[in-house]
Amino acid sequence: MFSVIHTRRRAAAFALAILLCFSALTLLTGCSTKAERENQRTVGVCNGYEIPYEELRFVTMLYKDNLVEKYGEGIWDDPASADAHRAELEAEVMEHLRENYVILSACAERGLPLESDAADNYVEDQIDKMIQESFGGKTAGYREFLEEQHLTDHYFRFSLRVSYLESALFYSMLDGGEFAYTKENLTDYIDYVLQSPDYARIIHVYLRNDEGENPEQNLKDAQNITLALRAVHNSEDRLRVMNQYIGSTYNDDMDMVTKDGYYFTRGEMNKTYENAAFALQIGEVSDPIECSGGYFVLMRLEPEEAYVMSNSSTLLTNWQSARMGFIEDSYRAVCEPILTEEGLAIDLAAMQ
């Protein structure tokens, strides 16, 4: 569940993260030269980098599937329905086409080599590892799997390379002293977590809009939870009641049952969730917020020193990733995907 709201995905790993969620990927063999040319033809540019058709197709099919989950099966089958959702699809695709090129641009500007033996070795090692661990060392079944997921070996390799470059970017920032907090001043970082208003500890109740459920009823239940919690004026009693809700059948976030909550700084979470969290004072409860396919009721708590100290390395890495995310964001303005005439002629809603 945490991965749903913890959405500061470092941009370069965008495609790789999506691929890994399928639990396995593969090497596509026997691809014809004609098919390769078709998949790798340029359909757009982003800050001087060429966008191939295979990337446009992967991102498009990914968000077509996401919109099906959001609005229901069959939305792309009926022309009228497809027209109704075309603009949203196109906006999502154009927004996420920039992700890999944000990293390429950041690395290029900082003088990090985009091509290297180390990157080549990383790509080969990752592919070999996936084949061995996920497919028993055999390539049988790879083609069917990749076809189902709208992937090509060429694009997968590109995604792995960008993932490697993102790690290189992170360590160049670390070695270059661009992070205010590192393991060298971990005590200062712990003080920051415990004292800064820009760090939050949140527990929540999450009512997911599962298939067959009435979202309006879930919202009403969430509103009632907020009212019930706000009616408890003693902070310790309110926390006790909140924990009862967390342990009840209302709550669909099983990761929350430890009651430690989520510790995060600005830039780590889903924006809607984050904005609601930082609007709260210690002990306060939020109105229901719509996020990640459901409704959250948040309560902000005082960070616990023992927890922060024992988890300081993980929290520090998350904080550094969030700082890096802000650096990546600074390149987004120049990484505006522009489709070519050929790319513009492609009907994304009809893409298969």
Coordinates of C-alpha atoms in Angstrom, one line a residue, residues 69-334:
E69 CA -9.0 0.6 -14.0
K70 CA -10.3 4.0 -13.3
Y71 CA -13.4 4.1 -15.5
G72 CA -14.2 0.5 -16.3
E73 CA -13.8 -2.1 -19.0
G74 CA -14.6 -1.3 -22.6
I75 CA -13.9 2.4 -22.6
W76 CA -11.6 2.1 -25.6
D77 CA -14.0 -0.2 -27.5
D78 CA -16.7 2.3 -28.2
P79 CA -15.8 5.3 -30.3
A80 CA -17.8 7.8 -28.3
S81 CA -16.3 6.5 -25.0
A82 CA -12.8 6.6 -26.5
D83 CA -13.4 10.2 -27.6
A84 CA -14.5 11.1 -24.0
H85 CA -11.2 9.8 -22.5
R86 CA -8.8 10.7 -25.3
A87 CA -7.7 14.0 -23.9
E88 CA -6.9 12.5 -20.5
L89 CA -5.0 9.7 -22.1
E90 CA -3.0 12.1 -24.2
A91 CA -2.2 14.3 -21.3
E92 CA -0.9 11.3 -19.2
V93 CA 1.2 10.0 -22.1
M94 CA 2.8 13.3 -22.8
E95 CA 3.5 14.0 -19.1
H96 CA 5.3 10.6 -18.7
L97 CA 7.1 10.5 -22.0
R98 CA 9.6 13.0 -20.5
E99 CA 10.7 10.8 -17.5
N100 CA 13.7 9.1 -19.1
Y101 CA 14.9 12.3 -20.8
V102 CA 14.8 14.2 -17.5
I103 CA 17.6 11.9 -16.3
L104 CA 19.5 11.9 -19.6
S105 CA 19.4 15.7 -19.5
A106 CA 20.5 16.0 -15.9
C107 CA 23.4 13.6 -16.4
A108 CA 24.5 15.3 -19.6
E109 CA 24.6 18.7 -18.0
R110 CA 26.6 17.4 -15.1
G111 CA 29.1 15.7 -17.4
L112 CA 28.2 12.1 -16.6
P113 CA 28.8 9.8 -19.6
L114 CA 25.6 8.4 -21.1
E115 CA 27.5 5.5 -22.7
S116 CA 30.0 3.4 -20.7
D117 CA 31.2 -0.1 -20.2
A118 CA 29.9 0.0 -16.7
A119 CA 26.4 0.8 -18.0
D120 CA 26.6 -2.0 -20.6
N121 CA 27.7 -4.5 -17.9
Y122 CA 24.8 -3.4 -15.7
V123 CA 22.3 -3.9 -18.4
E124 CA 23.6 -7.3 -19.3
D125 CA 23.8 -8.4 -15.6
Q126 CA 20.2 -7.3 -14.9
I127 CA 18.9 -9.1 -18.0
D128 CA 20.8 -12.3 -17.1
K129 CA 19.6 -12.1 -13.5
M130 CA 16.0 -11.8 -14.5
I131 CA 16.2 -14.6 -17.0
Q132 CA 17.8 -16.9 -14.4
E133 CA 15.6 -16.0 -11.5
S134 CA 12.2 -15.5 -13.2
F135 CA 12.4 -17.9 -16.1
G136 CA 14.7 -20.7 -14.9
G137 CA 17.4 -19.6 -17.3
K138 CA 15.2 -20.3 -20.4
T139 CA 13.8 -17.9 -23.0
A140 CA 10.7 -20.0 -23.8
G141 CA 7.6 -17.9 -23.1
Y142 CA 9.4 -14.6 -23.3
R143 CA 7.9 -13.5 -26.6
E144 CA 4.3 -14.1 -25.5
F145 CA 4.9 -12.3 -22.2
L146 CA 6.5 -9.3 -23.8
E147 CA 3.8 -9.0 -26.4
E148 CA 1.2 -9.0 -23.6
Q149 CA 3.0 -6.2 -21.8
H150 CA 3.7 -4.2 -25.0
L151 CA 7.5 -4.4 -24.5
T152 CA 10.6 -4.8 -26.6
D153 CA 14.0 -5.9 -25.7
H154 CA 15.5 -2.7 -27.1
Y155 CA 13.3 -0.4 -25.0
F156 CA 13.9 -2.6 -21.9
R157 CA 17.6 -2.2 -22.4
F158 CA 17.2 1.5 -22.7
S159 CA 15.2 1.7 -19.5
L160 CA 17.8 -0.3 -17.6
R161 CA 20.5 2.0 -18.9
V162 CA 18.6 5.1 -17.7
S163 CA 18.1 3.4 -14.4
Y164 CA 21.8 2.9 -14.1
L165 CA 22.4 6.6 -15.0
E166 CA 19.9 7.7 -12.3
S167 CA 22.0 5.8 -9.7
A168 CA 25.1 7.4 -11.1
L169 CA 23.5 10.8 -10.8
F170 CA 22.5 10.1 -7.2
Y171 CA 26.0 9.1 -6.2
S172 CA 27.5 12.1 -8.0
M173 CA 25.3 14.3 -6.0
L174 CA 26.2 12.4 -2.8
D175 CA 30.0 12.6 -3.6
G176 CA 29.7 16.2 -4.6
G177 CA 28.2 17.3 -1.3
E178 CA 24.9 18.3 -2.7
F179 CA 22.9 16.8 0.2
A180 CA 22.6 18.7 3.4
Y181 CA 22.4 15.4 5.3
T182 CA 24.5 12.3 4.8
K183 CA 25.7 9.4 7.0
E184 CA 28.6 11.8 8.0
N185 CA 26.2 14.0 9.9
L186 CA 23.5 11.5 10.8
T187 CA 22.9 13.0 14.2
D188 CA 22.0 16.3 12.6
Y189 CA 19.6 14.5 10.3
I190 CA 17.9 12.8 13.2
D191 CA 17.4 16.2 14.9
Y192 CA 15.9 17.4 11.7
V193 CA 13.4 14.6 11.5
L194 CA 12.4 15.1 15.2
Q195 CA 12.1 18.9 15.1
S196 CA 11.4 20.1 11.5
P197 CA 7.9 21.1 10.5
D198 CA 9.0 19.8 7.0
Y199 CA 9.0 16.2 8.3
A200 CA 5.8 14.4 9.2
R201 CA 4.7 11.3 10.9
I202 CA 1.3 10.2 9.8
I203 CA -1.1 7.3 10.6
H204 CA -4.3 6.9 8.5
V205 CA -7.4 4.9 7.8
Y206 CA -7.7 4.0 4.1
L207 CA -11.1 3.1 2.5
R208 CA -10.3 1.7 -0.9
N209 CA -13.0 1.9 -3.6
D210 CA -12.9 -1.8 -4.5
E211 CA -14.9 -3.3 -7.3
G212 CA -18.5 -3.6 -6.3
E213 CA -18.3 -1.0 -3.6
N214 CA -20.1 2.3 -3.6
P215 CA -17.5 5.2 -3.5
E216 CA -20.2 7.5 -2.1
Q217 CA -20.7 5.2 0.8
N218 CA -16.9 5.0 1.4
L219 CA -16.7 8.8 1.4
K220 CA -19.6 8.9 3.9
D221 CA -17.9 6.4 6.1
A222 CA -14.6 8.4 5.9
Q223 CA -16.5 11.5 6.9
N224 CA -18.0 9.8 9.9
I225 CA -14.6 8.6 11.0
T226 CA -13.3 12.2 10.8
L227 CA -16.2 13.4 12.9
A228 CA -15.9 10.7 15.4
L229 CA -12.2 11.4 15.9
R230 CA -12.6 15.1 16.2
A231 CA -15.3 14.6 18.8
V232 CA -12.6 13.0 21.1
H233 CA -10.8 16.0 22.6
N234 CA -8.1 14.2 24.6
S235 CA -5.2 13.5 22.4
E236 CA -4.4 10.1 23.9
D237 CA -8.0 9.0 23.7
R238 CA -8.1 10.2 20.1
L239 CA -5.1 8.2 19.2
R240 CA -6.6 5.1 20.9
V241 CA -9.8 5.5 18.8
M242 CA -7.7 6.1 15.6
N243 CA -5.9 2.8 16.3
Q244 CA -9.2 1.1 16.7
Y245 CA -10.2 2.3 13.2
I246 CA -6.9 1.2 11.8
G247 CA -7.5 -2.3 13.1
S248 CA -11.0 -2.4 11.9
T249 CA -12.6 -3.7 8.7
Y250 CA -12.8 -0.1 7.5
N251 CA -9.0 0.1 6.9
D252 CA -7.6 -1.4 3.7
D253 CA -4.0 -0.5 4.3
M254 CA -2.5 -3.6 6.0
D255 CA 0.9 -1.9 6.3
M256 CA -0.5 0.6 8.8
V257 CA -1.3 -2.0 11.5
T258 CA 2.1 -1.5 13.2
K259 CA 0.9 1.9 14.3
D260 CA 4.4 3.4 13.7
G261 CA 2.9 5.3 10.8
Y262 CA 4.7 6.7 7.8
Y263 CA 7.6 9.1 8.3
F264 CA 8.4 11.4 5.3
T265 CA 9.6 14.8 4.2
R266 CA 8.2 17.0 1.5
G267 CA 8.5 15.5 -2.0
E268 CA 8.2 11.9 -1.0
M269 CA 4.5 11.3 -1.2
N270 CA 1.5 11.7 -3.5
K271 CA 0.9 15.4 -3.6
T272 CA -2.7 15.3 -2.4
Y273 CA -1.7 13.1 0.5
E274 CA 1.3 15.2 1.3
N275 CA -0.5 18.5 1.2
A276 CA -3.1 17.2 3.6
A277 CA -0.5 15.8 6.0
F278 CA 1.5 19.0 6.3
A279 CA -1.6 21.1 6.8
L280 CA -2.1 19.2 10.1
Q281 CA -0.8 20.1 13.5
I282 CA 0.4 17.3 15.9
G283 CA -2.7 15.4 17.0
E284 CA -5.0 16.8 14.4
V285 CA -7.2 14.8 12.0
S286 CA -7.8 15.5 8.3
D287 CA -11.0 15.7 6.4
P288 CA -11.3 12.7 4.0
I289 CA -9.0 13.1 1.1
E290 CA -9.5 11.3 -2.2
C291 CA -6.3 9.7 -3.3
S292 CA -5.0 6.4 -4.8
G293 CA -8.4 5.0 -5.6
G294 CA -10.1 5.6 -2.3
Y295 CA -10.4 7.9 0.8
F296 CA -7.8 8.6 3.5
V297 CA -8.4 10.0 7.0
L298 CA -5.0 11.2 8.3
M299 CA -3.8 11.9 11.8
R300 CA -0.4 13.6 12.5
L301 CA 1.7 12.3 15.3
E302 CA 4.9 13.4 17.1
P303 CA 7.9 11.5 15.7
E304 CA 9.3 9.0 18.1
E305 CA 13.0 9.3 18.8
A306 CA 13.6 5.6 19.2
Y307 CA 11.9 4.8 15.9
V308 CA 13.8 7.5 14.1
M309 CA 17.2 6.4 15.5
S310 CA 16.6 2.7 14.6
N311 CA 15.4 3.6 11.1
S312 CA 17.6 6.6 10.4
S313 CA 19.5 5.0 7.5
T314 CA 16.3 4.2 5.6
L315 CA 14.7 7.6 6.4
L316 CA 17.9 9.3 5.2
T317 CA 17.9 7.5 1.9
N318 CA 14.3 8.4 1.4
W319 CA 15.1 12.1 2.2
Q320 CA 18.0 12.1 -0.2
S321 CA 15.9 10.6 -2.9
A322 CA 13.3 13.3 -2.4
R323 CA 16.0 16.0 -2.6
M324 CA 17.2 14.4 -5.9
G325 CA 13.6 14.4 -7.1
F326 CA 13.5 18.2 -6.7
I327 CA 16.7 18.4 -8.8
E328 CA 15.0 16.2 -11.5
D329 CA 12.0 18.5 -11.4
S330 CA 14.2 21.4 -12.4
Y331 CA 14.8 19.7 -15.7
R332 CA 11.2 19.0 -16.5
A333 CA 10.6 22.4 -18.1
V334 CA 13.2 21.8 -20.7

